[in-house]
Backbone as ProteinMPNN parsed JSONL, in Angstrom:
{"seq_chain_A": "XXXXXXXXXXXXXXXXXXXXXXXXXXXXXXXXXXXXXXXXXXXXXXXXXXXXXXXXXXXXXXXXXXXXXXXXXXXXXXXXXXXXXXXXXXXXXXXXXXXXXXXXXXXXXXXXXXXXXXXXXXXXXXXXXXXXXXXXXXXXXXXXXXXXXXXXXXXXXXXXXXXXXXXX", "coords_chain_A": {"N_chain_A": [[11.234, 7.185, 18.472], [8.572, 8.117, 17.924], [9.737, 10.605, 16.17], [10.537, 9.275, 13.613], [8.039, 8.51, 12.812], [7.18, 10.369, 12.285], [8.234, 11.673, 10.217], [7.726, 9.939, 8.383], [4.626, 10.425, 8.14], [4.734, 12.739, 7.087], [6.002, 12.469, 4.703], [7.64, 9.692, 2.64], [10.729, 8.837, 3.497], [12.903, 7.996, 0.83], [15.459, 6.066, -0.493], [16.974, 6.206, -2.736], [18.535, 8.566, -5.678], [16.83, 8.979, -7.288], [15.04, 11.008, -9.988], [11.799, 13.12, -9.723], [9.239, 10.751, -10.885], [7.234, 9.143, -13.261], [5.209, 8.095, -12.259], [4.539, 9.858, -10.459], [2.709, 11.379, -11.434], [0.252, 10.296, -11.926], [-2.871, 10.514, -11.328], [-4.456, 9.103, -9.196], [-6.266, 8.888, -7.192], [-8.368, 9.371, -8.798], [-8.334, 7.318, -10.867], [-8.4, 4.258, -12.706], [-7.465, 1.032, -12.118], [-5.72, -2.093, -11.884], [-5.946, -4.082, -8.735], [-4.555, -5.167, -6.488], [-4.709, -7.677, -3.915], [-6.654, -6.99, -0.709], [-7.117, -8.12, 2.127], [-10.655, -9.679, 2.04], [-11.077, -9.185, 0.069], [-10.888, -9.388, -3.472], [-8.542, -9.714, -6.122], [-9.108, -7.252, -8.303], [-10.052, -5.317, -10.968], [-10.411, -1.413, -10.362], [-12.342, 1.295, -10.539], [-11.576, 4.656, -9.762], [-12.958, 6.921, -8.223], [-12.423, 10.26, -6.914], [-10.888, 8.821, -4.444], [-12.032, 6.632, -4.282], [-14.253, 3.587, -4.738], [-15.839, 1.273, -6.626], [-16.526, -2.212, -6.972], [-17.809, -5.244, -8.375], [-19.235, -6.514, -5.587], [-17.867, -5.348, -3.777], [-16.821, -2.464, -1.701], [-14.03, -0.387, -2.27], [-11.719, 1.666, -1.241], [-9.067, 4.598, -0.806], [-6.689, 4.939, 1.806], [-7.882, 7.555, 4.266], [-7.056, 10.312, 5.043], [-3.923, 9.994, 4.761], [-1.22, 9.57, 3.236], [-0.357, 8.869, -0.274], [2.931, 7.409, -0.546], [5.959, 7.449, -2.117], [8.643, 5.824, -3.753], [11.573, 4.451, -4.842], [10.963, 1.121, -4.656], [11.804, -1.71, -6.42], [14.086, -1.361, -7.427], [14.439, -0.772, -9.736], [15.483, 1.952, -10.203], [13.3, 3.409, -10.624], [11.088, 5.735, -9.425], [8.274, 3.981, -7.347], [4.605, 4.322, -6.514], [3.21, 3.66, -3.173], [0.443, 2.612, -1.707], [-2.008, 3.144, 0.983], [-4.466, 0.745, 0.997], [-8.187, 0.276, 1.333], [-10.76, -2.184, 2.137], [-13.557, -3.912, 1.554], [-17.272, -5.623, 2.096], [-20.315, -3.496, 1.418], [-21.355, -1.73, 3.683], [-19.696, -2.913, 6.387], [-16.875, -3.982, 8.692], [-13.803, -2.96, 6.988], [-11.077, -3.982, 5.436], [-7.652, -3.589, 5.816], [-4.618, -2.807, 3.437], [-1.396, -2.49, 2.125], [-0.634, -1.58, -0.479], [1.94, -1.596, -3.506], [2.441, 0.215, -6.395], [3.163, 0.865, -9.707], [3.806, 1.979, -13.255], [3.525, 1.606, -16.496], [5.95, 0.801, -19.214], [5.922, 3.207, -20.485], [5.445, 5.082, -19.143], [2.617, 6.081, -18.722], [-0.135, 4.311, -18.218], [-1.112, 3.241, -15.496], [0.395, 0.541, -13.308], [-0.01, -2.977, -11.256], [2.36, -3.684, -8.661], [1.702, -5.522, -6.452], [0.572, -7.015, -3.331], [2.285, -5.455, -0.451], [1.792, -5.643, 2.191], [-1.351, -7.262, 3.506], [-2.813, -7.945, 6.195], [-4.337, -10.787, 8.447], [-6.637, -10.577, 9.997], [-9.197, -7.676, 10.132], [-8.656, -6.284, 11.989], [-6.362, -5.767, 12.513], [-4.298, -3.388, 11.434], [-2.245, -1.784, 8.576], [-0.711, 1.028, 9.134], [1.237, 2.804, 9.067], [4.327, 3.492, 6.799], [7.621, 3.437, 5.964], [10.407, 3.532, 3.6], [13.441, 2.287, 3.343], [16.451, 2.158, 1.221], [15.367, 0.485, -0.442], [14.096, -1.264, 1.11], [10.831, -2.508, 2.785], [9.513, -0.789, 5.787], [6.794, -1.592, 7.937], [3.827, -0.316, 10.109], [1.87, -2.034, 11.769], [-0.885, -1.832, 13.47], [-2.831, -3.519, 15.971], [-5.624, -3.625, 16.826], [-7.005, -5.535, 18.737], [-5.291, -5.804, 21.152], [-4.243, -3.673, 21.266], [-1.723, -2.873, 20.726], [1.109, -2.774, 18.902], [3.147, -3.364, 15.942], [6.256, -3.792, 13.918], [6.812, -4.715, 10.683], [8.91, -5.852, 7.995], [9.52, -5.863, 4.593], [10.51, -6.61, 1.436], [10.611, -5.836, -2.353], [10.908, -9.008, -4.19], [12.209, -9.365, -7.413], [12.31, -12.523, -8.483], [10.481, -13.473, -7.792], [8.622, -11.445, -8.302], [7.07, -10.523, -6.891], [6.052, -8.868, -3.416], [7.761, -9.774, -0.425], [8.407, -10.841, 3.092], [10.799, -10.246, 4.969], [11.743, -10.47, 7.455], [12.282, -12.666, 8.688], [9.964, -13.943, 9.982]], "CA_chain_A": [[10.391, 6.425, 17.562], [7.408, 9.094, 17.159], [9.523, 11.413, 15.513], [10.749, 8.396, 12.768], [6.712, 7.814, 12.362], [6.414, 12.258, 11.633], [9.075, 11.763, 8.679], [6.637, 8.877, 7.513], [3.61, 11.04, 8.146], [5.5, 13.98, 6.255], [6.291, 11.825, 3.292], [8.425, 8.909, 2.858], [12.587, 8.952, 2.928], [13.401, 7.306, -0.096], [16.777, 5.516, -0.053], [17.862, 6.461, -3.967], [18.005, 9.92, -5.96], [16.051, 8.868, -8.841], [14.432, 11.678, -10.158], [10.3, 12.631, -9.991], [8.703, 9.786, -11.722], [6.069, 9.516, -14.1], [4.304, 7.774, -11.982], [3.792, 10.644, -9.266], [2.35, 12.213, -12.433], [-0.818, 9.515, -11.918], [-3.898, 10.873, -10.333], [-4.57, 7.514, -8.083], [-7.961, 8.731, -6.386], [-9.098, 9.398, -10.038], [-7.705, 6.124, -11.923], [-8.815, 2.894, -13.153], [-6.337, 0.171, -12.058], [-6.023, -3.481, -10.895], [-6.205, -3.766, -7.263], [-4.418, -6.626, -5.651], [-5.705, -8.062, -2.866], [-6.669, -6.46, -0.118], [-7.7, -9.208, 2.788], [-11.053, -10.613, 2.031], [-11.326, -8.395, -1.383], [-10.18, -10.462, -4.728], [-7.34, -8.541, -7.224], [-9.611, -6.701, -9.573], [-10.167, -3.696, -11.542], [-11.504, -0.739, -9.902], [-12.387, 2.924, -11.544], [-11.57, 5.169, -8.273], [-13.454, 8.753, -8.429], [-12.269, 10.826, -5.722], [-10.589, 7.929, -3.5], [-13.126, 5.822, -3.899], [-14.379, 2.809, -6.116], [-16.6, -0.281, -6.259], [-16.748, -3.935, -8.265], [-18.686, -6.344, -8.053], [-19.853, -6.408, -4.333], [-17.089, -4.84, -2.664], [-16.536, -1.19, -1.933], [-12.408, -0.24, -2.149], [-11.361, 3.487, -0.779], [-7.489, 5.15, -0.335], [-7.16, 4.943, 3.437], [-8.721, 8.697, 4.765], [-5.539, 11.089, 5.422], [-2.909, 8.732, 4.511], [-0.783, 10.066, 1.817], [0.547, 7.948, -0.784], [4.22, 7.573, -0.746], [6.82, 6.967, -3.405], [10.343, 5.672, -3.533], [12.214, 2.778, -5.633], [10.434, -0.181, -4.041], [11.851, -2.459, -7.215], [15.706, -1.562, -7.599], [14.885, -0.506, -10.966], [15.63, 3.621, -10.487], [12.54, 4.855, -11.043], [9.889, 5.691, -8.496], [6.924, 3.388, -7.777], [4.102, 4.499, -5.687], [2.815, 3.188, -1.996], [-0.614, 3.208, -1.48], [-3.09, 2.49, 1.94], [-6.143, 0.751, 0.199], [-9.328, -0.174, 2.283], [-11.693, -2.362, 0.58], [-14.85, -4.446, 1.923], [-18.004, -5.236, 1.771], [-20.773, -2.022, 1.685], [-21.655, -1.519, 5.352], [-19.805, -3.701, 7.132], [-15.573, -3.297, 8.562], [-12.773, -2.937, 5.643], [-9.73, -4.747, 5.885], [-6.568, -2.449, 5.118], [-3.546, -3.476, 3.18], [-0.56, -1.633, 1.69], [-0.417, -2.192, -2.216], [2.555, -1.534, -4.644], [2.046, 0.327, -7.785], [3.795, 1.449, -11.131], [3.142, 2.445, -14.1], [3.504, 0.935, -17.966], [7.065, 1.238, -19.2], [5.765, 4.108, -21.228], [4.662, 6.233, -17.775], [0.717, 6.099, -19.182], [-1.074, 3.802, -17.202], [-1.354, 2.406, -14.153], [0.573, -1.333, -13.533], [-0.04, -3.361, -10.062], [3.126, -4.585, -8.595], [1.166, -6.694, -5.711], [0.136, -6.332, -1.945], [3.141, -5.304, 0.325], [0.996, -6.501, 3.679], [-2.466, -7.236, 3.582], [-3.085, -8.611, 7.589], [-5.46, -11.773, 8.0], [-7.924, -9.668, 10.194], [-9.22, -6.564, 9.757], [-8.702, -5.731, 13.142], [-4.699, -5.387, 12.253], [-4.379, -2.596, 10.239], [-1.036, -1.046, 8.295], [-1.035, 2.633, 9.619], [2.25, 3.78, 8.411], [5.526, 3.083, 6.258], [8.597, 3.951, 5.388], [11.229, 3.113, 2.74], [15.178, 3.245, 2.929], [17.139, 1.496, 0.435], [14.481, -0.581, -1.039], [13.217, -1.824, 2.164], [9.629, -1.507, 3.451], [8.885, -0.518, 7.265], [5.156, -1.05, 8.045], [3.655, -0.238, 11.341], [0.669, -3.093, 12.161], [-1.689, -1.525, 14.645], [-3.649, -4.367, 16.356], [-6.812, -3.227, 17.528], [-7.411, -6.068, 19.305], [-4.025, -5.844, 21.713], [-3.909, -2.599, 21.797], [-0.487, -2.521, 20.327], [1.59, -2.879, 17.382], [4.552, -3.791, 15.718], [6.975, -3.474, 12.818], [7.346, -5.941, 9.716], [9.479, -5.621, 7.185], [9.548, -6.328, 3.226], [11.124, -6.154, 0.012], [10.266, -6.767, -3.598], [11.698, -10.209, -5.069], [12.043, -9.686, -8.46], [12.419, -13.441, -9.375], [9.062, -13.944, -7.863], [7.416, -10.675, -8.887], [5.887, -9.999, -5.946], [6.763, -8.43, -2.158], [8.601, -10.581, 0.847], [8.504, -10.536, 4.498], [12.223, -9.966, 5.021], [12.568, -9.923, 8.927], [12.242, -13.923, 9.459], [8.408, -14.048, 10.82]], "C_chain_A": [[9.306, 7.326, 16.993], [8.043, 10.019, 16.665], [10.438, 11.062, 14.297], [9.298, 8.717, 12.327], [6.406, 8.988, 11.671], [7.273, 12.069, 10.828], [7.533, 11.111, 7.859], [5.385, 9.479, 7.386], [3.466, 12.154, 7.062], [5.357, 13.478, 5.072], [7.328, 10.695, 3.193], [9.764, 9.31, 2.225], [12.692, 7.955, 1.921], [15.032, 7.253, 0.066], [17.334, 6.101, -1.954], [17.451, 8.085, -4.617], [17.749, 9.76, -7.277], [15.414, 10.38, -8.331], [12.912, 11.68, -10.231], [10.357, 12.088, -11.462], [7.553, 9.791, -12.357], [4.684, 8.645, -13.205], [3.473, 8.684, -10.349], [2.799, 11.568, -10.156], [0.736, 11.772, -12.239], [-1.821, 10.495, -11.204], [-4.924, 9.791, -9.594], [-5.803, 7.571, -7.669], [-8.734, 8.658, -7.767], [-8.332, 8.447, -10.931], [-8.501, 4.735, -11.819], [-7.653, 1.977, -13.035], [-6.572, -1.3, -11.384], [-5.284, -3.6, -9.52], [-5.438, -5.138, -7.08], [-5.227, -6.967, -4.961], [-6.181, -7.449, -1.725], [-8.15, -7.2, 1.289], [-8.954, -9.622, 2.566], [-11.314, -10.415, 0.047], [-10.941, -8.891, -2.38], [-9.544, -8.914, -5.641], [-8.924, -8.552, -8.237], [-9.41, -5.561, -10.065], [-10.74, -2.966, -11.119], [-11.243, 0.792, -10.566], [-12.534, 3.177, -10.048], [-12.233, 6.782, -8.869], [-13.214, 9.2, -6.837], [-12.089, 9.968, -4.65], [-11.697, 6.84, -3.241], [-13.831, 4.874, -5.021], [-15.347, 1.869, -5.413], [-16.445, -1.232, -7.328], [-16.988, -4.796, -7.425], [-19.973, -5.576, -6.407], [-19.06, -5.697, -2.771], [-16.793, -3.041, -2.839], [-14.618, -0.704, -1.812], [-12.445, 1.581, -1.602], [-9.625, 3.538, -0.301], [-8.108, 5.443, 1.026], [-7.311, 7.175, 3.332], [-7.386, 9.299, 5.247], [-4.416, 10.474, 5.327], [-2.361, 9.034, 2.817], [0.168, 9.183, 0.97], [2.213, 8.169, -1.392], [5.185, 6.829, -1.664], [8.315, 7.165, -2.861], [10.366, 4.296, -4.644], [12.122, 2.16, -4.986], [11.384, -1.532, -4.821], [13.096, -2.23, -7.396], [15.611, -1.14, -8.773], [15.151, 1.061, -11.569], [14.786, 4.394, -10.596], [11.426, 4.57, -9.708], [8.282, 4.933, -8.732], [5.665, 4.391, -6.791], [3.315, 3.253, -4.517], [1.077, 3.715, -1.635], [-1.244, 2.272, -0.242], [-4.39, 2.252, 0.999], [-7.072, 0.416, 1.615], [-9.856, -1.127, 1.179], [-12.431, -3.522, 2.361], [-15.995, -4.858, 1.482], [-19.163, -4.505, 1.977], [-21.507, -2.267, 3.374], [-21.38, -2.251, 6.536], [-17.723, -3.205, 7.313], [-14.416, -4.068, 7.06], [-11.546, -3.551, 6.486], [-8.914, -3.568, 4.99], [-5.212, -3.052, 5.042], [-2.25, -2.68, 2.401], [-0.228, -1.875, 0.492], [1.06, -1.217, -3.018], [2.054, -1.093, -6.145], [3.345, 1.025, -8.198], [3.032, 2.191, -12.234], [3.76, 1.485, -15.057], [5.148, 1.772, -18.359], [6.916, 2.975, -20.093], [5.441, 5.532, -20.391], [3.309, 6.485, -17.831], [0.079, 5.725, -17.867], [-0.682, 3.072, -16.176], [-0.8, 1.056, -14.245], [0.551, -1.495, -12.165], [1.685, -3.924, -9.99], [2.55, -5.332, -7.44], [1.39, -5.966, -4.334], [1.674, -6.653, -1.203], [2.749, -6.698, 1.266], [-0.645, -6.298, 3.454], [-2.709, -8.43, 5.175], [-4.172, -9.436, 7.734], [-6.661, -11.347, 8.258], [-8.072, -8.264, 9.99], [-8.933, -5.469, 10.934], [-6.992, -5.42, 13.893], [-4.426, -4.429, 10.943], [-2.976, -2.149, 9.655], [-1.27, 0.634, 8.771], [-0.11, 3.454, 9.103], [3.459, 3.102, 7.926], [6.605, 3.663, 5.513], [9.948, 2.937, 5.089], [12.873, 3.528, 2.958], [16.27, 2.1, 2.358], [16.105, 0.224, 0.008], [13.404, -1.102, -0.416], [12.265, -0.973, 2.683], [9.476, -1.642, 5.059], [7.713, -0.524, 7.286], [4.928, -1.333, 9.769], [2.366, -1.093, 11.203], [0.152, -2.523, 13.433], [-2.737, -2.839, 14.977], [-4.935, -3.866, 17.564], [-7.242, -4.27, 18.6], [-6.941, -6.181, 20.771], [-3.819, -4.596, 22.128], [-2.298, -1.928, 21.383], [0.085, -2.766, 19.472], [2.721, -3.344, 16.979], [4.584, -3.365, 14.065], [7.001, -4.521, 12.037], [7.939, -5.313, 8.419], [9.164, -6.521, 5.585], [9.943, -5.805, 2.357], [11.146, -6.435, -0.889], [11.438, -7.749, -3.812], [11.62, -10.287, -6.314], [12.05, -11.105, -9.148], [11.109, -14.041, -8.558], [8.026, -12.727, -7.797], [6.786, -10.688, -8.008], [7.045, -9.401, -4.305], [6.805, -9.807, -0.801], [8.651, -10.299, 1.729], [10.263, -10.879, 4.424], [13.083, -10.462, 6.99], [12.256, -11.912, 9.781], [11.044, -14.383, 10.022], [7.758, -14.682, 9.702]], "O_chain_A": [[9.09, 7.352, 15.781], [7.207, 10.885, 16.405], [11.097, 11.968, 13.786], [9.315, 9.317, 11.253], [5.64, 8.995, 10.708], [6.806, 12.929, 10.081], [6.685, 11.611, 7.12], [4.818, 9.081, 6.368], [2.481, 12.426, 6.376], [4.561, 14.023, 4.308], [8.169, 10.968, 4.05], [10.018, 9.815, 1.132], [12.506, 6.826, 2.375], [15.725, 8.124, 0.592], [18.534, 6.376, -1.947], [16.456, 8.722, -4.272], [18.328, 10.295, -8.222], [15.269, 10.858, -7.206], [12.391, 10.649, -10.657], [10.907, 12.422, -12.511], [6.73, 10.594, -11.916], [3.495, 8.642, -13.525], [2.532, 8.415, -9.602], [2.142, 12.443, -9.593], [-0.099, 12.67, -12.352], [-1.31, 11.307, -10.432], [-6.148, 9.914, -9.593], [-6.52, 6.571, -7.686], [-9.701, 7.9, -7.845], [-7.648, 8.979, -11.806], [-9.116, 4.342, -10.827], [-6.782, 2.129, -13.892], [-7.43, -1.566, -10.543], [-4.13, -3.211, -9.339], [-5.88, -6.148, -7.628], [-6.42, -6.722, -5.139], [-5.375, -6.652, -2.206], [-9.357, -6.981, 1.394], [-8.784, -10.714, 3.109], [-11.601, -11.218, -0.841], [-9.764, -8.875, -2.019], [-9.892, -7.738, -5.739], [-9.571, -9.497, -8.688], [-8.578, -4.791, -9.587], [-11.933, -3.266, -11.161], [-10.18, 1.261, -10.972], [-13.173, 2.502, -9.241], [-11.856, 7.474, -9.815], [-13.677, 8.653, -5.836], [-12.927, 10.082, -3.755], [-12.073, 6.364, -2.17], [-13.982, 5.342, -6.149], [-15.604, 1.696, -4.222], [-16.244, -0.91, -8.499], [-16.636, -5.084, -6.282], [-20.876, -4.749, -6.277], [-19.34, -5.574, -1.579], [-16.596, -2.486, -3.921], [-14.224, -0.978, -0.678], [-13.347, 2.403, -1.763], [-9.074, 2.687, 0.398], [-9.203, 5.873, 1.39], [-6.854, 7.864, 2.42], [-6.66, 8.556, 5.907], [-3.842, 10.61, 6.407], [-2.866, 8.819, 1.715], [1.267, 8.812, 1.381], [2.586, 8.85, -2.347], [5.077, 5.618, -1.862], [8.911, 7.952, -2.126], [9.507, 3.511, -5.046], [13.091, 2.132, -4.227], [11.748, -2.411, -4.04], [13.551, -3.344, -7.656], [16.729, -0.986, -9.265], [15.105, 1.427, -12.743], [14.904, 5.616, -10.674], [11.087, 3.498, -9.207], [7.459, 5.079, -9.635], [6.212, 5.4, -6.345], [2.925, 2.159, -4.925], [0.662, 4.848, -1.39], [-1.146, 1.045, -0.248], [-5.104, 3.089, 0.447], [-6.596, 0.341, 2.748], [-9.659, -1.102, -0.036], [-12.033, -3.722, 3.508], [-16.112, -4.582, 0.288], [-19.426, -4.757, 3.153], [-22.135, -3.245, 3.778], [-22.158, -2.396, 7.479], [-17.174, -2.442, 6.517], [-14.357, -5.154, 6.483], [-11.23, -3.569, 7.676], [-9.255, -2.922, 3.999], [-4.634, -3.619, 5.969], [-2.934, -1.793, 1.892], [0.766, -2.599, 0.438], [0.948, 0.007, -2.944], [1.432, -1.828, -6.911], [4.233, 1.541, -7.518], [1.973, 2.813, -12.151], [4.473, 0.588, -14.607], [5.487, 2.894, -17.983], [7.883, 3.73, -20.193], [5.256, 6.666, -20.835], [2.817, 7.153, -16.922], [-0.168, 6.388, -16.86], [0.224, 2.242, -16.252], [-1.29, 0.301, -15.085], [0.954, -0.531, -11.514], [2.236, -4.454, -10.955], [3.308, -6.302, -7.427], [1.998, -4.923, -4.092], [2.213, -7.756, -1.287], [3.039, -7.894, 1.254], [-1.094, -5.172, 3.242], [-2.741, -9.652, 5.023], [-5.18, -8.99, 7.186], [-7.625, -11.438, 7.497], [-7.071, -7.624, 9.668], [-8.964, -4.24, 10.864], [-6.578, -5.087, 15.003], [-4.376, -4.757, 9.757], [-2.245, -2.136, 10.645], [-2.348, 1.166, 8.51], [-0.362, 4.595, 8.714], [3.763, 2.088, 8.553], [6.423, 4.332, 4.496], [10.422, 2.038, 5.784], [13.404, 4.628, 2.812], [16.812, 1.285, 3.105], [16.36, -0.945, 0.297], [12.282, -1.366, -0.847], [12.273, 0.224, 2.97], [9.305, -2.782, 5.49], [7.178, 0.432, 6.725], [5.51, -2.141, 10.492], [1.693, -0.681, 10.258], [0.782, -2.756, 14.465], [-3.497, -3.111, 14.047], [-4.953, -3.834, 18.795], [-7.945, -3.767, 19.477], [-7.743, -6.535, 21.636], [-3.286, -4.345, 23.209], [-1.863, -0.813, 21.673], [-0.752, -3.297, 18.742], [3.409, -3.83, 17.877], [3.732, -2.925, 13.293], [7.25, -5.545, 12.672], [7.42, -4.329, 7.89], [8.658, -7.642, 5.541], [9.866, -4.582, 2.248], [11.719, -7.52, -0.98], [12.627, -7.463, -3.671], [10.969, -11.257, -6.703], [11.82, -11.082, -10.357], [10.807, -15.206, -8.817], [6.876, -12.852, -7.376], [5.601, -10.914, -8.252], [8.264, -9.493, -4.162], [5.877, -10.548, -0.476], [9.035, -9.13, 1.748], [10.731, -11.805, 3.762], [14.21, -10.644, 7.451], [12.1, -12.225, 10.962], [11.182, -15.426, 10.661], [6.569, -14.992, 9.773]]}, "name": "protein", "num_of_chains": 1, "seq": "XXXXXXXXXXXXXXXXXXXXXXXXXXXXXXXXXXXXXXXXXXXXXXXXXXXXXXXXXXXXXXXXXXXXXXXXXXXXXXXXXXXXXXXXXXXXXXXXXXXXXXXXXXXXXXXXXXXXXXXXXXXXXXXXXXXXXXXXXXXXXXXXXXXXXXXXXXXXXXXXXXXXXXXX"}
């Protein structure tokens, strides 16, 4: 199992051989994009400078060593990207959720496709994931337990958003 989690650490196995995508082209810590949700945090727009953003009253940040990984999430051939967000509010703990992005059919800008897993407390975090044939692996660390588990998901295109897959 820990040396499944060092692929995922490495970079994620993608299940198809689409070619690089325009959207690894993005520069994500430095972009302006709409944010899903990210547990108590509302979908907005955030300008990120160097992994890091604010709106309104909440602060957002790319999780801290956690490299964002790309694969065909969507079935549609081309690579999306996987990103760890944080978000909160300023001095107090961040809830961490695993968001879905794209880009504009044109490869330009930034498009949300919606939160993978965002966990109810903050005290369940996503830590790591990996992709093979569409499907997402996320590891749930529970701080509270001391231990963790696996959940699975996979975009539903006829509801435009991501699915728990594994029956839970």
């Amino acid at each position: 199992m820990a040396g499944a989690w060092a692929l995922v650490a490495a970079g994620l196995i993608a299940g198809s051989g689409a070619a690089a995508a325009d959207v690894q082209q993005v520069d994500w810590h430095n972009a302006e994009f709409e944010v899903p949700q990210v547990g108590s945090c509302p979908r907005q727009v955030v300008s990120f400078t160097d992994g890091a953003g604010e709106a309104g009253d909440r602060v957002y940040r790319f999780t801290p060593d956690k490299p964002i990984g790309y694969a065909d999430v969507t079935g549609e051939g081309v690579e999306d990207a996987l990103i760890l967000i944080e978000c909160g509010p300023r001095d107090a703990e961040y809830s961490r959720a695993l968001i879905g992005m794209t880009t504009d059919p044109g490869g330009a800008a930034p498009r949300t496709l919606g939160t993978v897993v965002s966990p109810p407390v903050w005290t369940q975090v996503p830590e790591e994931f990996q992709v093979f044939h569409h499907d997402i692996a996320v590891w749930i660390n529970d701080f509270d337990t001391g231990q963790g588990h696996t959940e699975h998901y996979r975009w539903a295109s006829s509801a435009q958003a991501f699915v728990r897959i594994d029956g839970q």
